[in-house]
XYZ file of C-alpha atoms in Angstrom:
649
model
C -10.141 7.011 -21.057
C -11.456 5.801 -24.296
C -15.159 5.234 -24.824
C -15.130 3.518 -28.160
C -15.548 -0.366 -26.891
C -16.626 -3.050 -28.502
C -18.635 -4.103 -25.589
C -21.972 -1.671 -25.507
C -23.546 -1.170 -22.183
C -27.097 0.615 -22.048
C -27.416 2.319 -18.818
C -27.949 6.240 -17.796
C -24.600 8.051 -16.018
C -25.979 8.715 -11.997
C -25.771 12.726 -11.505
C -22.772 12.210 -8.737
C -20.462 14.697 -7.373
C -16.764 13.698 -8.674
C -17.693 11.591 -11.109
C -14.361 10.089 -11.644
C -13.278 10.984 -8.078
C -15.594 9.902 -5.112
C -17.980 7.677 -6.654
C -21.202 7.021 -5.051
C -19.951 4.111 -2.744
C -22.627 4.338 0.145
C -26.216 3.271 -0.877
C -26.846 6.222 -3.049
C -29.360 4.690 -5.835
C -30.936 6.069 -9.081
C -34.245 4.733 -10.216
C -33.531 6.345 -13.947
C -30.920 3.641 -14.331
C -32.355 1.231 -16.923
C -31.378 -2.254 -15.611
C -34.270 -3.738 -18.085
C -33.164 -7.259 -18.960
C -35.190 -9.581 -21.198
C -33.040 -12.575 -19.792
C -35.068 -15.132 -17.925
C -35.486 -18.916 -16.712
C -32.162 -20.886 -16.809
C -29.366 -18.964 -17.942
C -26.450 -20.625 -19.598
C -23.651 -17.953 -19.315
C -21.286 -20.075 -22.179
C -23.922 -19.358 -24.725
C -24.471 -15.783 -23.564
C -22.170 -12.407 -24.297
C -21.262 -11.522 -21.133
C -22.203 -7.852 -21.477
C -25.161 -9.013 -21.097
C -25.263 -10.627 -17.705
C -22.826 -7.791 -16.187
C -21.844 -4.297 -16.096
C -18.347 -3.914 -16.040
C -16.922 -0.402 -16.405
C -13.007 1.399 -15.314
C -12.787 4.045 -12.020
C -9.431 5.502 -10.640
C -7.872 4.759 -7.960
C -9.119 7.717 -6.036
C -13.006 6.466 -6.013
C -14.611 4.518 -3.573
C -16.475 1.801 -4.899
C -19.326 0.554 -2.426
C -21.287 -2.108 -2.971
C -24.008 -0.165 -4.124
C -21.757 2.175 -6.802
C -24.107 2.358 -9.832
C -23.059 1.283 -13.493
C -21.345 3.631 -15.640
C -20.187 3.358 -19.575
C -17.779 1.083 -19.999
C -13.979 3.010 -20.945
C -10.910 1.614 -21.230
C -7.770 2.461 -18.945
C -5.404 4.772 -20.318
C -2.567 5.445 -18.053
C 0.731 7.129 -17.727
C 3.724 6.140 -15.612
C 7.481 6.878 -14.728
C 9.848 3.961 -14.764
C 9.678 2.897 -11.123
C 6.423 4.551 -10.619
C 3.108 2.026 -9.653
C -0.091 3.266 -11.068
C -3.136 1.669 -10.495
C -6.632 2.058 -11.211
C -10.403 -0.101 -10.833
C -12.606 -2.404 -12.007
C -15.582 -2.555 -10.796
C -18.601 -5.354 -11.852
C -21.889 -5.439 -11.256
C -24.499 -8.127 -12.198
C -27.476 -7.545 -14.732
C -29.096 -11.109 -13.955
C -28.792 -13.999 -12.145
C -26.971 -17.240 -13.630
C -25.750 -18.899 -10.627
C -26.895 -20.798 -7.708
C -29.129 -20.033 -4.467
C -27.980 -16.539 -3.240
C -25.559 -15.641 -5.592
C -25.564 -13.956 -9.043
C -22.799 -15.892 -10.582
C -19.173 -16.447 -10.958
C -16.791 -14.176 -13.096
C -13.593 -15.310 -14.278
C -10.849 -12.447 -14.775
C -8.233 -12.804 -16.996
C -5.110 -10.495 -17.750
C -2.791 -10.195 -20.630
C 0.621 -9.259 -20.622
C 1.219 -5.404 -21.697
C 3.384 -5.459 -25.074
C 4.936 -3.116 -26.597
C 5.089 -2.231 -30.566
C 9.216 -3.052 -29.987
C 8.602 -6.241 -28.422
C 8.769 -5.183 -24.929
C 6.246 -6.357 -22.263
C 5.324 -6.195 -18.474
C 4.489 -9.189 -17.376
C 1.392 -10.474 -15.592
C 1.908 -11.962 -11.985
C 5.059 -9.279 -11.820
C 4.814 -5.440 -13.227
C 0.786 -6.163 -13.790
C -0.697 -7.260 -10.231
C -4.337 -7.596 -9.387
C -6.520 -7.605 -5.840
C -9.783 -7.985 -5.254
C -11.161 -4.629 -3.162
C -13.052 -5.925 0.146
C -15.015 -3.635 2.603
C -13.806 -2.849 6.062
C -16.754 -1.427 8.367
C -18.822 -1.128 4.967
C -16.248 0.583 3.204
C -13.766 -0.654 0.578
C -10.132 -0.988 2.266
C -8.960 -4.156 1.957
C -6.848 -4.921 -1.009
C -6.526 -8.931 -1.536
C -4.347 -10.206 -3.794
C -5.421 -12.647 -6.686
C -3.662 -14.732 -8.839
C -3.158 -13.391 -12.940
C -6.144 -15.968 -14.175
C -9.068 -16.194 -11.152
C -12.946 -16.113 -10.124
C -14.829 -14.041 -7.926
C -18.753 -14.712 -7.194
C -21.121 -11.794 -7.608
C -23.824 -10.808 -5.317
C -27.070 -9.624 -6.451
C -27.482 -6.294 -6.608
C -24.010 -5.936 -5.385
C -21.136 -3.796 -7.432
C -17.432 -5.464 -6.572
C -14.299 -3.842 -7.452
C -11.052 -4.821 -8.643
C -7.603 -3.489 -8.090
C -5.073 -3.292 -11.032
C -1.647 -2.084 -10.820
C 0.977 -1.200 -13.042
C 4.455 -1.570 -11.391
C 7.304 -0.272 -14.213
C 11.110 -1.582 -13.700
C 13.972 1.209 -13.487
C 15.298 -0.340 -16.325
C 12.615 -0.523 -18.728
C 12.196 0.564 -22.107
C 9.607 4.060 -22.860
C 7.022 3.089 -25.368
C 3.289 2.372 -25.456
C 2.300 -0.612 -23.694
C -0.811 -2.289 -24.948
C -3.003 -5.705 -22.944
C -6.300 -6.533 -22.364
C -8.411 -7.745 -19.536
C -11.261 -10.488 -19.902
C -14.180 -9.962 -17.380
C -16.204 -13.558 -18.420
C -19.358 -14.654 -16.542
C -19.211 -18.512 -15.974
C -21.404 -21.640 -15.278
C -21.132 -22.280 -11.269
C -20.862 -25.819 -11.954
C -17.123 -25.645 -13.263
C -16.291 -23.186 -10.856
C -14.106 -26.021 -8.970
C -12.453 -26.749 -12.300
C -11.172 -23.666 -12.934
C -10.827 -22.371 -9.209
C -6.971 -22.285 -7.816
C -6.423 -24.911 -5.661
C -7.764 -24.456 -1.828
C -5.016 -25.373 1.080
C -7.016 -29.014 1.025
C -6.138 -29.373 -2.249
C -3.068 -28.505 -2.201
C -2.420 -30.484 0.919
C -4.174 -33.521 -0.554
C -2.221 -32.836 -4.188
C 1.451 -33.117 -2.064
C 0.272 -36.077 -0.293
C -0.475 -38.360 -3.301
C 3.024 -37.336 -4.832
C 4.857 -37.697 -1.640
C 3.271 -41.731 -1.633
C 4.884 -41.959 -4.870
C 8.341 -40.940 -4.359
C 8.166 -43.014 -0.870
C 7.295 -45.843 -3.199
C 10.083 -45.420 -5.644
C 13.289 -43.486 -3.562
C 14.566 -46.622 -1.663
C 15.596 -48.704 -4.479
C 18.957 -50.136 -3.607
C 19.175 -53.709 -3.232
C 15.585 -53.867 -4.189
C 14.595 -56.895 -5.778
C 13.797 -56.365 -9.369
C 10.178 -57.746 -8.804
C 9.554 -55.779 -6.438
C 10.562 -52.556 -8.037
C 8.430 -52.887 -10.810
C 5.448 -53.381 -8.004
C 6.523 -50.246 -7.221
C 6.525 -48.433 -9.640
C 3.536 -49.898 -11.212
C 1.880 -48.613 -8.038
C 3.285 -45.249 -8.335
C 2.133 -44.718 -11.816
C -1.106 -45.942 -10.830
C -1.601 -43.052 -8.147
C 0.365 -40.144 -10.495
C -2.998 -41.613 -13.311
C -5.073 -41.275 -10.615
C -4.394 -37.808 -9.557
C -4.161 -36.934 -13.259
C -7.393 -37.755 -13.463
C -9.132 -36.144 -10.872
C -11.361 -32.847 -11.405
C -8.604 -30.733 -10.610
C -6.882 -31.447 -13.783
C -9.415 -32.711 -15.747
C -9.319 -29.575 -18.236
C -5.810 -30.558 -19.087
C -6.763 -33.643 -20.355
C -7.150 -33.387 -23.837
C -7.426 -36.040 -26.394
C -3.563 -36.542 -27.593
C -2.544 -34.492 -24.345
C -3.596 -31.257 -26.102
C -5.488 -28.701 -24.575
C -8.534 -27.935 -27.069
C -7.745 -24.255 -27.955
C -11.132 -23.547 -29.565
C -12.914 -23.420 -26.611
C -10.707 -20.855 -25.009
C -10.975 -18.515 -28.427
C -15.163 -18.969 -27.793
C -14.540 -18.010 -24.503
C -12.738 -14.955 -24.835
C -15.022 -14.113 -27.952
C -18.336 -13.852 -25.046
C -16.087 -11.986 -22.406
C -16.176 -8.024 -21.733
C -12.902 -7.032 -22.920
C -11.409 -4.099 -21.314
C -8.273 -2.616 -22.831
C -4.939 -1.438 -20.685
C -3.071 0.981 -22.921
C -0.242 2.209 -20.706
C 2.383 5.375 -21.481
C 5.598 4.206 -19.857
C 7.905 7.471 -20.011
C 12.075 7.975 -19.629
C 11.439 9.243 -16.035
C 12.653 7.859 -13.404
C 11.572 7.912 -9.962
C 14.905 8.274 -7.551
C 15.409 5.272 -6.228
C 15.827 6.872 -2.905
C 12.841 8.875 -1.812
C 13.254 12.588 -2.129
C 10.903 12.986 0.950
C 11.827 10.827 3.586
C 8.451 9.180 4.863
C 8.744 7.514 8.422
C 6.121 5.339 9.843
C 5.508 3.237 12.521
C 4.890 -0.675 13.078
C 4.106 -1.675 16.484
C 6.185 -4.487 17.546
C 3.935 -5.033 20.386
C 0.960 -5.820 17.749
C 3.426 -8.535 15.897
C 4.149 -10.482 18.952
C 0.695 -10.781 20.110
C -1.011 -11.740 16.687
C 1.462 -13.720 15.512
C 2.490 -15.163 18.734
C 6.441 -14.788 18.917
C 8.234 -14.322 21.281
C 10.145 -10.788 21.271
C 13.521 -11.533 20.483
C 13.191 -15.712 19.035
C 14.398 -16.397 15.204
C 10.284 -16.090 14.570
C 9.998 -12.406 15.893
C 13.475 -11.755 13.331
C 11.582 -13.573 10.548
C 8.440 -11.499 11.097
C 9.969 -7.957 11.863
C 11.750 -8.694 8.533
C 8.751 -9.456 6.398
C 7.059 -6.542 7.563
C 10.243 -4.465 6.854
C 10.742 -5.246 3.336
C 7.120 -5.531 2.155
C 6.902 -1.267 3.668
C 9.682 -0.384 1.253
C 8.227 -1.000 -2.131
C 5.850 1.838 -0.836
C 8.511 4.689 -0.960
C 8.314 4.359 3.030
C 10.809 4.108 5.309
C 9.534 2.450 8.806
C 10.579 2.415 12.310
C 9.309 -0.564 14.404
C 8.461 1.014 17.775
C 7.154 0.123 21.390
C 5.660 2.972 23.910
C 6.377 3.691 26.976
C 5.468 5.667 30.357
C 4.524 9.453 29.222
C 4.033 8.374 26.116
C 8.357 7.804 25.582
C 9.002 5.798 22.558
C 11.475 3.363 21.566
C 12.138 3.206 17.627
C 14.151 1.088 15.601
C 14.427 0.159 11.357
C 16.301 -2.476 12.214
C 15.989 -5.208 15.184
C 19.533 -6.313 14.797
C 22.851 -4.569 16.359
C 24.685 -2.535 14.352
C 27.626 -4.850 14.240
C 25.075 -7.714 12.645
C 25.718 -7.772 9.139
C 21.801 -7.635 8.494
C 22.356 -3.720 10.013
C 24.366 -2.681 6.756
C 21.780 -4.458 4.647
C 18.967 -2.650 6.129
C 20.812 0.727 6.537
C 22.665 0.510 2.880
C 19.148 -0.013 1.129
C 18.718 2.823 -1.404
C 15.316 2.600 -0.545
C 15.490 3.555 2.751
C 15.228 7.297 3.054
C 15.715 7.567 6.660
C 16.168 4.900 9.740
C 15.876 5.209 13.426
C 18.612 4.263 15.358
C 17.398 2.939 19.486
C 18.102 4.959 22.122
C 18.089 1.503 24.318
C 18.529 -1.978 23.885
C 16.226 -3.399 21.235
C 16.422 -7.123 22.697
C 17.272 -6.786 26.736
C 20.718 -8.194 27.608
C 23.637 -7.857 29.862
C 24.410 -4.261 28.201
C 22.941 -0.879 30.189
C 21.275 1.845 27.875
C 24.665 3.776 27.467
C 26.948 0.899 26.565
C 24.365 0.401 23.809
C 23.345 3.326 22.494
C 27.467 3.718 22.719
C 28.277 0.892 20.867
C 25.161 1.565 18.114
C 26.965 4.767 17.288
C 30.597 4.291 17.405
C 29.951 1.420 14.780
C 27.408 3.713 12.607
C 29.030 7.048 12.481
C 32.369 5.257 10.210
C 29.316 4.183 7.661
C 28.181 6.259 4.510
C 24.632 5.912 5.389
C 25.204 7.996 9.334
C 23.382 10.660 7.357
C 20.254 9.161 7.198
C 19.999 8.318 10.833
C 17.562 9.857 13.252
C 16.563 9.260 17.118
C 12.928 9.291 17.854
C 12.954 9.319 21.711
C 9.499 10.463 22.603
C 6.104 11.446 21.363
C 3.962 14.676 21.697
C 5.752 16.077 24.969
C 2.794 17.845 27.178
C 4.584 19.383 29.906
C 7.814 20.589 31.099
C 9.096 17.108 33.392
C 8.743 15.592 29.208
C 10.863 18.421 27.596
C 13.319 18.230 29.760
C 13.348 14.202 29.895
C 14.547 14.976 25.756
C 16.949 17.231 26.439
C 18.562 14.789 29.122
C 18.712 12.198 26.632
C 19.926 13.862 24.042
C 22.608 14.978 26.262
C 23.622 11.642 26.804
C 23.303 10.787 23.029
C 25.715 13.964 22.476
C 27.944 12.355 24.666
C 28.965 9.775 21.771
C 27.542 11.900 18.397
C 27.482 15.746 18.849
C 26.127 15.470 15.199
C 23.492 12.807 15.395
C 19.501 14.232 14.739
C 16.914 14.263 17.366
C 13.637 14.014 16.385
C 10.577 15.015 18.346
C 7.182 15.507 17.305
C 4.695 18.077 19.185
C 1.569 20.161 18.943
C 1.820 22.288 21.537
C 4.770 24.060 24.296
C 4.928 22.524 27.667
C 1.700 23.540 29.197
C 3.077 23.829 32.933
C 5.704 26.780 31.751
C 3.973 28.606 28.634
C 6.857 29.902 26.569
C 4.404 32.902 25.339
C 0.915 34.499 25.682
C -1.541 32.098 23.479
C -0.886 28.380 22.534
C 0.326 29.113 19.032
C 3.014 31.423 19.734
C 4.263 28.435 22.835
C 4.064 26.318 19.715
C 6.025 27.986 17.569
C 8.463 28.898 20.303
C 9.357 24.842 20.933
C 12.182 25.345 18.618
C 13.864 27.706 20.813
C 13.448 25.788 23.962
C 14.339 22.701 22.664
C 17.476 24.032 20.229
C 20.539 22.250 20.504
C 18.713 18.941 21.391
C 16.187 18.355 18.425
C 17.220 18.929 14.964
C 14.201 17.754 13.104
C 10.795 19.540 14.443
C 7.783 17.513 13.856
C 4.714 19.428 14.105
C 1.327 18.189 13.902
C -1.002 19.500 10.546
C -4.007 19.570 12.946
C -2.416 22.544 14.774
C -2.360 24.659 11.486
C -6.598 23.650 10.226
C -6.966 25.545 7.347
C -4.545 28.289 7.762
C -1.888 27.903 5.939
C -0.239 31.291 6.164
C 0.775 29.975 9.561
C 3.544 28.033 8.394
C 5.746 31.055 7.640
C 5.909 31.741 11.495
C 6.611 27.950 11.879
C 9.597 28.012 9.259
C 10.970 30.970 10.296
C 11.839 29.358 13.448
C 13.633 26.751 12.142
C 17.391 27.585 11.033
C 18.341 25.039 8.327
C 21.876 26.604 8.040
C 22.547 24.373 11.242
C 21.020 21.312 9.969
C 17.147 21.663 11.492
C 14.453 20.693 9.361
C 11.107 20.895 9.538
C 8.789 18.035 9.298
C 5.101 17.513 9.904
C 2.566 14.568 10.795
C -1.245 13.551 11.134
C -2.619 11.605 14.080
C -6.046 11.571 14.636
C -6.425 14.809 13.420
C -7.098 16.880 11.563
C -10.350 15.838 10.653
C -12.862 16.045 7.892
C -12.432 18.017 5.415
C -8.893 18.320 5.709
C -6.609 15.754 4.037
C -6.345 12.667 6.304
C -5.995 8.732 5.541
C -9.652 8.062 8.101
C -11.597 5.020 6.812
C -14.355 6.652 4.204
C -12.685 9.784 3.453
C -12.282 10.301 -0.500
C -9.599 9.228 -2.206
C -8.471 12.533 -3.307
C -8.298 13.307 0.295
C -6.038 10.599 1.364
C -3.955 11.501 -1.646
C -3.672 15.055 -0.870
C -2.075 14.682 2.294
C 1.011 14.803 0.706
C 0.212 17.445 -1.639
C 0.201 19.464 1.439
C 3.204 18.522 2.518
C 4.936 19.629 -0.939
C 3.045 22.743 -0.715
C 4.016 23.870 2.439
C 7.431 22.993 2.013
C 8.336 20.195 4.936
C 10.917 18.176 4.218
C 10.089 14.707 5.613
C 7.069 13.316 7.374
C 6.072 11.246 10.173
C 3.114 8.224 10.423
C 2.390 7.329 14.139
C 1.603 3.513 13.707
C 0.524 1.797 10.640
C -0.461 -1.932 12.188
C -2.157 -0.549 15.728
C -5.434 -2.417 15.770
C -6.955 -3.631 18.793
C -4.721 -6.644 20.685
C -5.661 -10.428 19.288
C -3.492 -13.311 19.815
C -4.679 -15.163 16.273
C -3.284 -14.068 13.675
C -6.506 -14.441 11.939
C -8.750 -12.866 14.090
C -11.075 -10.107 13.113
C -9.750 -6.755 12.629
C -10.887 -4.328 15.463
C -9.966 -0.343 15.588
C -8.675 1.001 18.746
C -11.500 2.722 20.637
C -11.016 6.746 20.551
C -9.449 6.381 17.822
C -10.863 7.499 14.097
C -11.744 4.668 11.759
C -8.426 3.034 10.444
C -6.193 5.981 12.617
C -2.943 4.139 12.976
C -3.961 1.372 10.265
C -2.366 1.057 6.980
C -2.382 -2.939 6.451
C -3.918 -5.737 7.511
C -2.665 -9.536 8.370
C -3.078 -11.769 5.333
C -4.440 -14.670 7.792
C -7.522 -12.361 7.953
C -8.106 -12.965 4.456
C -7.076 -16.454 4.215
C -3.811 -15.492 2.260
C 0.057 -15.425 3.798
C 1.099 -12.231 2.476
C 0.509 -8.948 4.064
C -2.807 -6.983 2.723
C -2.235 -3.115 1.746
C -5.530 -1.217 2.412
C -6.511 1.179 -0.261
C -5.432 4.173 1.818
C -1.694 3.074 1.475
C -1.795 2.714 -1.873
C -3.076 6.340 -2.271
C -0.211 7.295 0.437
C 2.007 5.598 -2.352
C 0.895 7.857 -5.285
C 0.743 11.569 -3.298
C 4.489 10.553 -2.468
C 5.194 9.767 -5.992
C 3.287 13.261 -7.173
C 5.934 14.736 -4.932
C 8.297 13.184 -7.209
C 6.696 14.653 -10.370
C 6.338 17.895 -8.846
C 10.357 17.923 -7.793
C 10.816 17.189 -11.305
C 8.900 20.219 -12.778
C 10.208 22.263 -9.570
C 13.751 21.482 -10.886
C 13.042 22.288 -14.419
C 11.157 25.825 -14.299
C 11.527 26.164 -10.156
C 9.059 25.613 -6.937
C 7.408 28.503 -7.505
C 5.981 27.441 -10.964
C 5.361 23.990 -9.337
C 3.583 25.865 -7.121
C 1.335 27.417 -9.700
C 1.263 24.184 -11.550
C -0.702 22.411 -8.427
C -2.790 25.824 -8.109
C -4.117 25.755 -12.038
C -4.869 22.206 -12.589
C -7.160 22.909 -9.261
C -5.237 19.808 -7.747
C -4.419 21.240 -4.628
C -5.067 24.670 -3.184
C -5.733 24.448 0.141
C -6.662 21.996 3.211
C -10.370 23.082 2.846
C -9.439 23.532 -1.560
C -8.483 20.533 -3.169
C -10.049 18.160 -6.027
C -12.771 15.812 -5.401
C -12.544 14.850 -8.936
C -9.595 12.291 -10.226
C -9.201 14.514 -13.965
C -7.062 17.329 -12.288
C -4.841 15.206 -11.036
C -4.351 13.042 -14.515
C -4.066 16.782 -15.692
C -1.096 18.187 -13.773
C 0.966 14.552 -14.552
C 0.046 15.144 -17.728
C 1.515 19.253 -18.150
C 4.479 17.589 -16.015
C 4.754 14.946 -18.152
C 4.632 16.700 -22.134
C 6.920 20.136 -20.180
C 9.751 17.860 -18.883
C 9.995 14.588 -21.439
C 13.356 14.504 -23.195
């Protein structure tokens, strides 16, 4: 990052452990910082630089900002990313005074630029250059909300916020350096509802007065002629009026121009933050090289959202949810538990003879689906005619390879081993080649396959062999020794199509890499450094949208009890934050860039092989262990950055 900004902010860096990593999010404090201001009395922020009423200053996307994260110097972003790579990064802003009314600092307005490119090339605001405002869950920042290209956010006193920014790059577009600025600009409270995007009132109000003046004007046949110009006299009197009001009132101008010198003095007294941004002729496979499964209840969907299972609003929602998961290199399973912890999971809520089947199954993105061992919507069909009919139909399509059958979770004892094998008999019955999946930490305690609980564990294989093909073992089971996996793998026999996959549910726990509420960001990241490092070849995510039951969509967000912190929670509703679209927490978008590492890492694998990929994690001190990883965000720029100058054309 570059330190040579215009906009000079006196403070002292806080002595914090992973400076660029961790951050000091949870009421550490300094008194050394100097926070002298000579500002007093009645501030008027349009007269003012605003350096001088805020800190603003850049962090990674791997710190956690708390409210009380102390200033640092201001540096601009410098980033580097594939072509269908997202990178993101932070903002965070912190008020020196205050300016605005009774318990608040003041209002910010932030303002983005399009990147542009020496050729003429750009990335676009609103749609490769998106920004969310951070928001704490349980005290800690989660919640990513998304805000519109030009908008305000009020400041706390002695309160740090943090923005979100990300970078999303098109297959398709053109290498170069990429070059925009964003304007951090405190502003008088007073025109805060000038400048604010409209509230649901407004809106609501706004369509009202327009829809009075088409119902005045539409029926105009055989209208008398007087009559129509009463019309539309009274029409144009209510379009002046809401022309008028304060919500457009900045628009209007003399001559119907909008005075440009006023926005040039604003920019001119905002913090300025520069975006330079390396976009590079790699390519991120469309298709995942690591297919990454996880889990939305549909249980969770009905009861929040209040649709019935099965009625054109459950499609509509299952859908949503569907599509928004696959922009983050996931490839989800809806799924609904029962007895002994038997699961049913499904990609897709439709038949396979529905046409929407081949759309979901056919997506490139998709890296894997689960195909239902039952009926997904209860009809006059038994479990065999449909799990007959599901097959026949998907075995004649291209994408059969992808499918998998998840039939039931963490088996504990004999009776649920041998419930698997029965149904994958049946399933066998209609595709001797289709994949079983099962997940497990442990043998069937009732009948221990060997003396001690590791060697039952790594015997599963051999008790469950021909009936699973992909063995999904749990990362707790190994803690920190990783020479364990060699006994693992070597049970596995790849030359008839098993793989070996791995998982995290509730544990392991601190230190290890997990995606708990108030971990580090490096730790949620690493996660799938481990995976590439111990060589599975897919992994599994219990449940991504398992909070505690609510039946308003709106209502609070509560964990499950016995669960860790944000275990089994990935996103939240958008109701809770007064928006319609779904809100990614800051975990998944760290899940989204340790899957896109793998990519990088493939890449260099491919070039000069895995074992100098290997190394490659090892010397940048990215990753070397579960205990052994970086705190700190500079390895990790590091090892993209060797991958990066050893593999461009």
């Amino acid at each position: 990052m570059d330190n040579s900004g215009e906009n000079h902010q006196d403070f002292v860096v806080p002595p914090v452990e992973g400076v660029a990593g961790g951050g000091t999010g949870y009421g550490w404090n300094d008194g050394s910082l100097d926070c002298s201001n000579s500002l007093r009395g009645n501030i008027d922020p349009s007269k003012i630089p605003s350096a001088d009423l805020v800190h603003v200053w850049s962090m990674p996307s791997t710190a956690n900002i708390g409210q009380q994260e102390m200033p640092r110097p201001l540096e601009h972003i410098t980033l580097l990313v594939a072509r269908n790579e997202r990178e993101s990064a932070q903002i965070a802003i912190r008020p020196k005074v205050s300016w605005g009314g009774p318990g608040m600092a003041g209002v910010v307005q932030i303002q983005c630029t399009d990147l542009c490119s020496t050729s003429g090339d750009r990335l676009v605001v609103g749609k490769s250059l998106t920004l969310r405002r951070v928001v704490p869950i349980l005290g800690v920042p989660d919640a990513l909300v998304p805000l519109d290209p030009v908008t305000q956010i009020n400041l706390l006193p002695g309160e740090t916020s943090a923005l979100w920014i990300s970078i999303d790059v098109p297959i398709g577009q053109p290498p170069g350096q990429y070059e925009g600025e964003i304007f951090v600009t405190a502003i008088k409270t007073d025109t805060e509802s000038l400048t604010q995007p409209f509230t649901k009132s407004e809106k609501h109000q706004i369509y009202k007065d327009i829809r009075n003046c088409l119902d005045f004007v539409e029926p105009m046949n055989g209208t008398p002629l007087e009559e129509v110009a009463e019309r539309v006299k009274s029409a144009t009197s209510s379009l002046r009026k809401i022309l008028l009001s304060p919500t457009f009132i900045e628009c209007s101008a003399e001559n119907g121009q909008v005075d440009m010198m006023d926005e040039d003095t604003f920019t001119n007294f905002s913090v300025r933050l520069k975006l330079n941004v390396t976009v590079w002729e790699f390519s991120l496979p469309v298709t995942p090289s690591l297919p990454a499964v996880f889990g939305i209840s549909e249980t969770v969907i009905e009861d929040r959202y209040g649709v019935e299972h099965g009625s054109d609003g459950w499609y509509d929602a299952l859908d949503q949810h569907f599509k928004w998961f696959l922009q983050y290199r996931i490839s989800p399973f809806f799924c609904r538990w029962g007895d002994g912890m038997r699961v049913l999971a499904y990609s897709c809520p439709w038949t396979a003879e529905h046409p929407k089947a081949d759309e979901y199954y056919s997506d490139p993105r998709l890296a894997a689906y689960a195909v239902p061992f039952a009926p997904v919507i209860t009809g006059t069909d038994t479990t065999t005619d449909s799990l007959r009919k599901e097959v026949e139909t998907l075995k004649t399509k291209s994408h059969w390879k992808k499918a998998y059958f998840y039939l039931w979770d963490e088996p504990l004892n004999l009776e649920q081993y041998n419930s698997i094998c029965s149904m994958s008999n049946v399933l066998r019955n209609y595709a001797p080649d289709a994949r079983v999946l099962t997940t497990y930490y442990c043998g069937p305690s009732d009948a221990p396959l060997a003396p001690n609980n590791f060697e039952a564990f790594v015997k599963v294989p051999k008790f469950l062999r021909p009936h699973t093909q992909i063995y999904c073992t749990s990362e707790w089971v190994l803690g920190n020794r990783e020479d364990l996996v060699k006994d693992i793998v070597a049970e596995i026999q790849p030359e008839n199509s098993e793989e070996w996959w791995t998982y995290v549910c509730m544990g392991p726990s601190d230190p290890h890499p997990n995606w708990h509420l108030g971990m580090r960001g490096t730790q949620h990241r690493a996660v799938m450094w481990r995976v590439w490092k111990e060589g599975g070849t897919g992994f599994l995510y219990w449940g991504s949208n398992c909070y505690e039951k609510a039946t308003v969509a709106s209502a609070e967000i509560r964990f499950r009890h016995g669960l860790p912190p944000g275990d089994g929670v990935l996103f939240y509703p958008g109701e809770v934050f007064s928006t319609n679209q779904l809100v990614a927490s800051v975990r998944l978008e760290r899940i989204l860039s340790g899957l896109q590492d793998i990519e990088y890492l493939k890449l260099y694998a491919s070039r000069y092989g895995r074992e100098d990929g290997l190394a490659l994690l090892e010397k940048t001190g990215v990753y070397l262990g579960p205990e052994r990883y970086t705190l700190d965000h500079t390895p990790v720029d590091l090892m993209r950055g060797e991958i990066f100058c050893a593999c461009r054309s």
